[in-house]
Amino acid sequence: MRVRIRLFARQREIAGAREVTVELPAFAASPGTPPAGPSTIEDAWAALVVLHPALADGRPYVRFALNGEYAEPETEVGAGDEVACIPPVSGGAGERGAGEIGTGDVGPSVPGPDRILELAPAPLPPDLGRALADRLATPADGAVVIFEGRTRETPGTPAPGEEAEARRHAGRRVEALEYEAFETLAVRVLGEIADAVAARFGVERLAIVHATGEVPLGEISVVIVACAPHRDAAFDAARFAMDETKARAPIWKAERFADGHVWIGQVARTHTPPR
C-alpha cells in the first residue's frame, strides 16, 4: 500500500522534497516470519529513511501526525494515509513549560464571536493587535492584553542538528525570520490551546494570529490578544497562549543571515500538560 509522507523545515531541505510516497505492506513482518501486525507510522519513517538516509539521525527529535492530527509512532496506517513528520518547532526564549485579519480569507482559521485563530501571510499589519482587541473586547472586559512577537537581531537556540550551522553564523546579526507551517494541524492546535485557555483562566475572548513567510527585522510575527474582566486572567491567558503556541503548533522558524540560515526550535510537544 502507498502512504504519503510530508516533510517540513530542515527535513524538507535534507530530502530535497516536500512529499515522499513510500510503499508499505499491509502487515509488517520480517522475511520468513508470520505477520507482526499492521504497518505503523514508525514503519513509514523507516521506509523514508531507506530513501533518504541522512534523515536517520533526526529521529529522536521527530514527532508525527496522521491525516492532520498528532499521532504516536505505533499508530497504524492504511492505504492513502498522510503521515507528517514534525521536526522541532519554533520554540523560543522565555517559555515556562495586509488584508483584513480574522475574516477567514487569508488562510486556515477558526473564527468566531469570541476567538480569532489563524495563520496569515506576512507582513502582519502594524496595528493588528489594536484591531483585534477592538473586535473582541466587550463592555464586561476591564483588561485587554496585547502581545506582539517581533524579529530581533540576536539569534536564538538552534534546532537539533543545526548546531554547526549556528556556529558558522555566531556573532552575526539576524536579518529576517522565515516561518513555515503545517497549516491544517497548526490551526487545529490553536483551537485546542484556546480551549485550554478557557478552561484554565476563564478567558473566552482570545486571538492568536501567526505570520507565515518572511518577517524582516523589527516586524511582527505573532499577535496574541486576551480580553477578560480582570487583569490577572488576561495576562496569564496571553502568556499561556503564546508559550503553548511556540511549544505545540507545527510552525517552524529559520533565522536568516546574509549568507545562510539556521532553523531554530525545540522538540514539539503534542499535548497541553495537565494543570
mmCIF file of N, CA and C in Angstrom, residues 83-171:
data_model
loop_
_atom_site.group_PDB
_atom_site.id
_atom_site.type_symbol
_atom_site.label_atom_id
_atom_site.label_comp_id
_atom_site.label_asym_id
_atom_site.label_seq_id
_atom_site.Cartn_x
_atom_site.Cartn_y
_atom_site.Cartn_z
ATOM 1 N N VAL A 83 1.147 10.813 6.399
ATOM 2 C CA VAL A 83 1.972 10.932 7.601
ATOM 3 C C VAL A 83 2.797 12.203 7.481
ATOM 4 N N ALA A 84 2.710 13.059 8.483
ATOM 5 C CA ALA A 84 3.531 14.271 8.510
ATOM 6 C C ALA A 84 4.619 14.095 9.557
ATOM 7 N N CYS A 85 5.843 14.341 9.165
ATOM 8 C CA CYS A 85 6.961 14.315 10.095
ATOM 9 C C CYS A 85 7.144 15.727 10.651
ATOM 10 N N ILE A 86 7.122 15.836 11.977
ATOM 11 C CA ILE A 86 7.142 17.142 12.639
ATOM 12 C C ILE A 86 8.505 17.341 13.288
ATOM 13 N N PRO A 87 9.420 18.080 12.644
ATOM 14 C CA PRO A 87 10.708 18.371 13.272
ATOM 15 C C PRO A 87 10.523 19.387 14.398
ATOM 16 N N PRO A 88 11.600 19.708 15.148
ATOM 17 C CA PRO A 88 11.478 20.688 16.232
ATOM 18 C C PRO A 88 10.801 21.975 15.771
ATOM 19 N N VAL A 89 9.839 22.445 16.584
ATOM 20 C CA VAL A 89 9.052 23.620 16.222
ATOM 21 C C VAL A 89 9.713 24.885 16.739
ATOM 22 N N SER A 90 9.105 26.032 16.445
ATOM 23 C CA SER A 90 9.810 27.309 16.555
ATOM 24 C C SER A 90 10.348 27.612 17.940
ATOM 25 N N GLY A 91 9.716 27.117 19.000
ATOM 26 C CA GLY A 91 10.250 27.307 20.346
ATOM 27 C C GLY A 91 10.459 28.754 20.674
ATOM 28 N N GLY A 92 11.602 29.080 21.279
ATOM 29 C CA GLY A 92 11.892 30.469 21.593
ATOM 30 C C GLY A 92 12.257 30.635 23.045
ATOM 31 N N ALA A 93 12.842 31.778 23.361
ATOM 32 C CA ALA A 93 13.282 32.045 24.723
ATOM 33 C C ALA A 93 12.120 32.511 25.574
ATOM 34 N N GLY A 94 12.153 32.184 26.874
ATOM 35 C CA GLY A 94 11.203 32.730 27.823
ATOM 36 C C GLY A 94 10.016 31.843 28.079
ATOM 37 N N GLU A 95 10.031 30.568 27.606
ATOM 38 C CA GLU A 95 8.883 29.718 27.870
ATOM 39 C C GLU A 95 8.884 29.253 29.316
ATOM 40 N N ARG A 96 7.724 29.066 29.875
ATOM 41 C CA ARG A 96 7.563 28.420 31.170
ATOM 42 C C ARG A 96 7.008 27.033 30.888
ATOM 43 N N GLY A 97 7.146 26.210 30.739
ATOM 44 C CA GLY A 97 6.593 24.897 30.423
ATOM 45 C C GLY A 97 6.580 24.856 28.912
ATOM 46 N N ALA A 98 -1.571 42.120 4.664
ATOM 47 C CA ALA A 98 -2.355 43.184 4.765
ATOM 48 C C ALA A 98 -3.692 42.789 4.347
ATOM 49 N N GLY A 99 -4.531 42.376 4.079
ATOM 50 C CA GLY A 99 -5.947 42.057 4.077
ATOM 51 C C GLY A 99 -6.444 42.071 5.494
ATOM 52 N N GLU A 100 -7.714 42.066 5.676
ATOM 53 C CA GLU A 100 -8.288 42.102 6.995
ATOM 54 C C GLU A 100 -8.050 40.764 7.672
ATOM 55 N N ILE A 101 -7.588 40.799 8.902
ATOM 56 C CA ILE A 101 -7.319 39.578 9.646
ATOM 57 C C ILE A 101 -8.588 39.153 10.376
ATOM 58 N N GLY A 102 -8.821 37.840 10.383
ATOM 59 C CA GLY A 102 -9.956 37.316 11.126
ATOM 60 C C GLY A 102 -11.187 37.095 10.277
ATOM 61 N N THR A 103 -11.094 37.296 8.976
ATOM 62 C CA THR A 103 -12.258 37.074 8.117
ATOM 63 C C THR A 103 -12.245 35.695 7.500
ATOM 64 N N GLY A 104 -11.135 34.949 7.702
ATOM 65 C CA GLY A 104 -11.027 33.621 7.124
ATOM 66 C C GLY A 104 -10.571 33.624 5.685
ATOM 67 N N ASP A 105 -10.196 34.801 5.119
ATOM 68 C CA ASP A 105 -9.832 34.842 3.708
ATOM 69 C C ASP A 105 -8.329 34.916 3.498
ATOM 70 N N VAL A 106 -7.548 34.693 4.532
ATOM 71 C CA VAL A 106 -6.092 34.753 4.405
ATOM 72 C C VAL A 106 -5.453 33.479 4.936
ATOM 73 N N GLY A 107 -6.117 32.372 4.834
ATOM 74 C CA GLY A 107 -5.553 31.107 5.277
ATOM 75 C C GLY A 107 -6.496 30.413 6.223
ATOM 76 N N PRO A 108 -6.142 29.165 6.611
ATOM 77 C CA PRO A 108 -6.999 28.433 7.533
ATOM 78 C C PRO A 108 -7.215 29.216 8.813
ATOM 79 N N SER A 109 -8.423 29.191 9.334
ATOM 80 C CA SER A 109 -8.709 29.928 10.556
ATOM 81 C C SER A 109 -9.849 29.270 11.303
ATOM 82 N N VAL A 110 -9.976 29.650 12.567
ATOM 83 C CA VAL A 110 -11.102 29.210 13.386
ATOM 84 C C VAL A 110 -11.770 30.464 13.919
ATOM 85 N N PRO A 111 -12.508 31.202 13.081
ATOM 86 C CA PRO A 111 -13.121 32.441 13.536
ATOM 87 C C PRO A 111 -14.352 32.164 14.381
ATOM 88 N N GLY A 112 -14.792 33.147 15.084
ATOM 89 C CA GLY A 112 -15.990 33.033 15.888
ATOM 90 C C GLY A 112 -16.177 34.313 16.658
ATOM 91 N N PRO A 113 -17.287 34.457 17.343
ATOM 92 C CA PRO A 113 -17.544 35.706 18.063
ATOM 93 C C PRO A 113 -16.543 35.974 19.173
ATOM 94 N N ASP A 114 -15.923 34.908 19.731
ATOM 95 C CA ASP A 114 -15.016 35.076 20.861
ATOM 96 C C ASP A 114 -13.587 34.663 20.557
ATOM 97 N N ARG A 115 -13.318 34.160 19.359
ATOM 98 C CA ARG A 115 -11.981 33.684 19.027
ATOM 99 C C ARG A 115 -11.603 34.083 17.601
ATOM 100 N N ILE A 116 -10.332 34.445 17.441
ATOM 101 C CA ILE A 116 -9.758 34.647 16.111
ATOM 102 C C ILE A 116 -8.439 33.890 16.125
ATOM 103 N N LEU A 117 -8.391 32.768 15.434
ATOM 104 C CA LEU A 117 -7.239 31.876 15.464
ATOM 105 C C LEU A 117 -6.846 31.570 14.029
ATOM 106 N N GLU A 118 -5.675 32.034 13.614
ATOM 107 C CA GLU A 118 -5.325 31.807 12.217
ATOM 108 C C GLU A 118 -3.859 32.037 11.917
ATOM 109 N N LEU A 119 -3.473 31.547 10.747
ATOM 110 C CA LEU A 119 -2.196 31.857 10.138
ATOM 111 C C LEU A 119 -2.454 32.864 9.028
ATOM 112 N N ALA A 120 -1.554 33.816 8.863
ATOM 113 C CA ALA A 120 -1.728 34.856 7.851
ATOM 114 C C ALA A 120 -0.386 35.132 7.204
ATOM 115 N N PRO A 121 -0.372 35.359 5.905
ATOM 116 C CA PRO A 121 0.903 35.647 5.243
ATOM 117 C C PRO A 121 1.485 36.970 5.708
ATOM 118 N N ALA A 122 2.789 36.983 5.919
ATOM 119 C CA ALA A 122 3.465 38.227 6.268
ATOM 120 C C ALA A 122 3.398 39.184 5.069
ATOM 121 N N PRO A 123 3.376 40.504 5.344
ATOM 122 C CA PRO A 123 3.525 41.151 6.649
ATOM 123 C C PRO A 123 2.191 41.264 7.394
ATOM 124 N N LEU A 124 2.259 41.161 8.717
ATOM 125 C CA LEU A 124 1.092 41.456 9.533
ATOM 126 C C LEU A 124 0.984 42.969 9.704
ATOM 127 N N PRO A 125 -0.224 43.517 9.674
ATOM 128 C CA PRO A 125 -0.380 44.968 9.826
ATOM 129 C C PRO A 125 0.154 45.448 11.170
ATOM 130 N N PRO A 126 0.795 46.614 11.216
ATOM 131 C CA PRO A 126 1.355 47.095 12.480
ATOM 132 C C PRO A 126 0.306 47.392 13.543
ATOM 133 N N ASP A 127 -0.936 47.648 13.131
ATOM 134 C CA ASP A 127 -1.994 47.935 14.099
ATOM 135 C C ASP A 127 -2.906 46.734 14.315
ATOM 136 N N LEU A 128 -2.420 45.527 13.997
ATOM 137 C CA LEU A 128 -3.264 44.342 14.104
ATOM 138 C C LEU A 128 -3.742 44.102 15.528
ATOM 139 N N GLY A 129 -2.855 44.245 16.506
ATOM 140 C CA GLY A 129 -3.249 43.989 17.889
ATOM 141 C C GLY A 129 -4.405 44.861 18.328
ATOM 142 N N ARG A 130 -4.315 46.138 18.018
ATOM 143 C CA ARG A 130 -5.392 47.067 18.394
ATOM 144 C C ARG A 130 -6.690 46.702 17.680
ATOM 145 N N ALA A 131 -6.588 46.333 16.397
ATOM 146 C CA ALA A 131 -7.781 45.973 15.630
ATOM 147 C C ALA A 131 -8.444 44.712 16.192
ATOM 148 N N LEU A 132 -7.631 43.728 16.572
ATOM 149 C CA LEU A 132 -8.180 42.503 17.158
ATOM 150 C C LEU A 132 -8.832 42.785 18.504
ATOM 151 N N ALA A 133 -8.185 43.626 19.299
ATOM 152 C CA ALA A 133 -8.752 43.973 20.601
ATOM 153 C C ALA A 133 -10.098 44.668 20.446
ATOM 154 N N ASP A 134 -10.195 45.567 19.483
ATOM 155 C CA ASP A 134 -11.454 46.281 19.263
ATOM 156 C C ASP A 134 -12.558 45.317 18.831
ATOM 157 N N ARG A 135 -12.217 44.289 18.108
ATOM 158 C CA ARG A 135 -13.208 43.322 17.645
ATOM 159 C C ARG A 135 -13.666 42.390 18.763
ATOM 160 N N LEU A 136 -12.743 42.051 19.685
ATOM 161 C CA LEU A 136 -13.047 41.028 20.689
ATOM 162 C C LEU A 136 -13.599 41.587 21.992
ATOM 163 N N ALA A 137 -13.115 42.746 22.423
ATOM 164 C CA ALA A 137 -13.449 43.250 23.753
ATOM 165 C C ALA A 137 -14.925 43.642 23.849
ATOM 166 N N THR A 138 -15.486 43.400 25.038
ATOM 167 C CA THR A 138 -16.865 43.758 25.331
ATOM 168 C C THR A 138 -16.891 44.709 26.521
ATOM 169 N N PRO A 139 -18.046 45.312 26.817
ATOM 170 C CA PRO A 139 -18.127 46.186 27.996
ATOM 171 C C PRO A 139 -17.822 45.472 29.308
ATOM 172 N N ALA A 140 -17.865 44.141 29.313
ATOM 173 C CA ALA A 140 -17.555 43.388 30.535
ATOM 174 C C ALA A 140 -16.063 43.287 30.792
ATOM 175 N N ASP A 141 -15.246 43.630 29.804
ATOM 176 C CA ASP A 141 -13.805 43.424 29.919
ATOM 177 C C ASP A 141 -13.114 44.648 30.497
ATOM 178 N N GLY A 142 -12.525 44.458 31.669
ATOM 179 C CA GLY A 142 -11.739 45.517 32.275
ATOM 180 C C GLY A 142 -10.273 45.422 31.934
ATOM 181 N N ALA A 143 -9.872 44.364 31.223
ATOM 182 C CA ALA A 143 -8.468 44.163 30.874
ATOM 183 C C ALA A 143 -8.360 43.608 29.460
ATOM 184 N N VAL A 144 -7.477 44.190 28.683
ATOM 185 C CA VAL A 144 -7.136 43.691 27.350
ATOM 186 C C VAL A 144 -5.616 43.650 27.260
ATOM 187 N N VAL A 145 -5.060 42.462 27.071
ATOM 188 C CA VAL A 145 -3.618 42.296 26.948
ATOM 189 C C VAL A 145 -3.293 42.003 25.487
ATOM 190 N N ILE A 146 -2.386 42.785 24.924
ATOM 191 C CA ILE A 146 -1.924 42.589 23.552
ATOM 192 C C ILE A 146 -0.436 42.265 23.595
ATOM 193 N N PHE A 147 -0.080 41.118 23.031
ATOM 194 C CA PHE A 147 1.327 40.733 22.925
ATOM 195 C C PHE A 147 1.711 40.664 21.455
ATOM 196 N N GLU A 148 2.861 41.269 21.129
ATOM 197 C CA GLU A 148 3.418 41.182 19.784
ATOM 198 C C GLU A 148 4.790 40.537 19.849
ATOM 199 N N GLY A 149 5.000 39.479 19.066
ATOM 200 C CA GLY A 149 6.331 38.915 18.891
ATOM 201 C C GLY A 149 6.958 39.507 17.646
ATOM 202 N N ARG A 150 8.194 39.984 17.757
ATOM 203 C CA ARG A 150 8.859 40.661 16.645
ATOM 204 C C ARG A 150 10.218 40.021 16.372
ATOM 205 N N THR A 151 10.708 40.194 15.174
ATOM 206 C CA THR A 151 12.027 39.701 14.801
ATOM 207 C C THR A 151 13.095 40.539 15.481
ATOM 208 N N ARG A 152 13.980 39.882 16.212
ATOM 209 C CA ARG A 152 15.083 40.579 16.871
ATOM 210 C C ARG A 152 16.395 40.235 16.163
ATOM 211 N N GLU A 153 17.425 41.011 16.436
ATOM 212 C CA GLU A 153 18.685 40.852 15.712
ATOM 213 C C GLU A 153 19.579 39.764 16.277
ATOM 214 N N THR A 154 19.359 39.361 17.541
ATOM 215 C CA THR A 154 20.212 38.338 18.139
ATOM 216 C C THR A 154 19.634 36.945 17.901
ATOM 217 N N PRO A 155 20.478 35.955 17.642
ATOM 218 C CA PRO A 155 19.979 34.618 17.308
ATOM 219 C C PRO A 155 19.452 33.869 18.523
ATOM 220 N N GLY A 156 18.601 32.871 18.243
ATOM 221 C CA GLY A 156 18.057 32.010 19.279
ATOM 222 C C GLY A 156 18.797 30.689 19.350
ATOM 223 N N THR A 157 18.170 29.699 19.990
ATOM 224 C CA THR A 157 18.774 28.383 20.169
ATOM 225 C C THR A 157 18.520 27.529 18.932
ATOM 226 N N PRO A 158 19.578 26.990 18.323
ATOM 227 C CA PRO A 158 19.364 26.199 17.106
ATOM 228 C C PRO A 158 18.625 24.901 17.398
ATOM 229 N N ALA A 159 17.860 24.447 16.406
ATOM 230 C CA ALA A 159 17.205 23.152 16.497
ATOM 231 C C ALA A 159 18.260 22.050 16.469
ATOM 232 N N PRO A 160 17.961 20.878 17.035
ATOM 233 C CA PRO A 160 18.918 19.775 16.972
ATOM 234 C C PRO A 160 19.356 19.489 15.539
ATOM 235 N N GLY A 161 20.660 19.359 15.351
ATOM 236 C CA GLY A 161 21.216 19.147 14.034
ATOM 237 C C GLY A 161 21.685 20.419 13.348
ATOM 238 N N GLU A 162 21.306 21.572 13.888
ATOM 239 C CA GLU A 162 21.667 22.856 13.295
ATOM 240 C C GLU A 162 22.827 23.539 14.023
ATOM 241 N N GLU A 163 23.444 22.831 14.973
ATOM 242 C CA GLU A 163 24.458 23.453 15.813
ATOM 243 C C GLU A 163 25.667 23.950 15.004
ATOM 244 N N ALA A 164 26.131 23.146 14.057
ATOM 245 C CA ALA A 164 27.304 23.544 13.280
ATOM 246 C C ALA A 164 27.017 24.788 12.439
ATOM 247 N N GLU A 165 25.844 24.824 11.836
ATOM 248 C CA GLU A 165 25.484 25.996 11.038
ATOM 249 C C GLU A 165 25.332 27.228 11.934
ATOM 250 N N ALA A 166 24.804 27.028 13.147
ATOM 251 C CA ALA A 166 24.676 28.151 14.080
ATOM 252 C C ALA A 166 26.046 28.701 14.459
ATOM 253 N N ARG A 167 27.020 27.816 14.658
ATOM 254 C CA ARG A 167 28.373 28.282 14.983
ATOM 255 C C ARG A 167 28.968 29.086 13.835
ATOM 256 N N ARG A 168 28.647 28.721 12.618
ATOM 257 C CA ARG A 168 29.165 29.446 11.459
ATOM 258 C C ARG A 168 28.666 30.886 11.433
ATOM 259 N N HIS A 169 27.479 31.108 11.983
ATOM 260 C CA HIS A 169 26.891 32.450 11.973
ATOM 261 C C HIS A 169 27.025 33.157 13.331
ATOM 262 N N ALA A 170 27.776 32.572 14.252
ATOM 263 C CA ALA A 170 27.907 33.155 15.591
ATOM 264 C C ALA A 170 28.407 34.591 15.508
ATOM 265 N N GLY A 171 27.752 35.464 16.267
ATOM 266 C CA GLY A 171 28.149 36.864 16.303
ATOM 267 C C GLY A 171 27.579 37.714 15.190
#
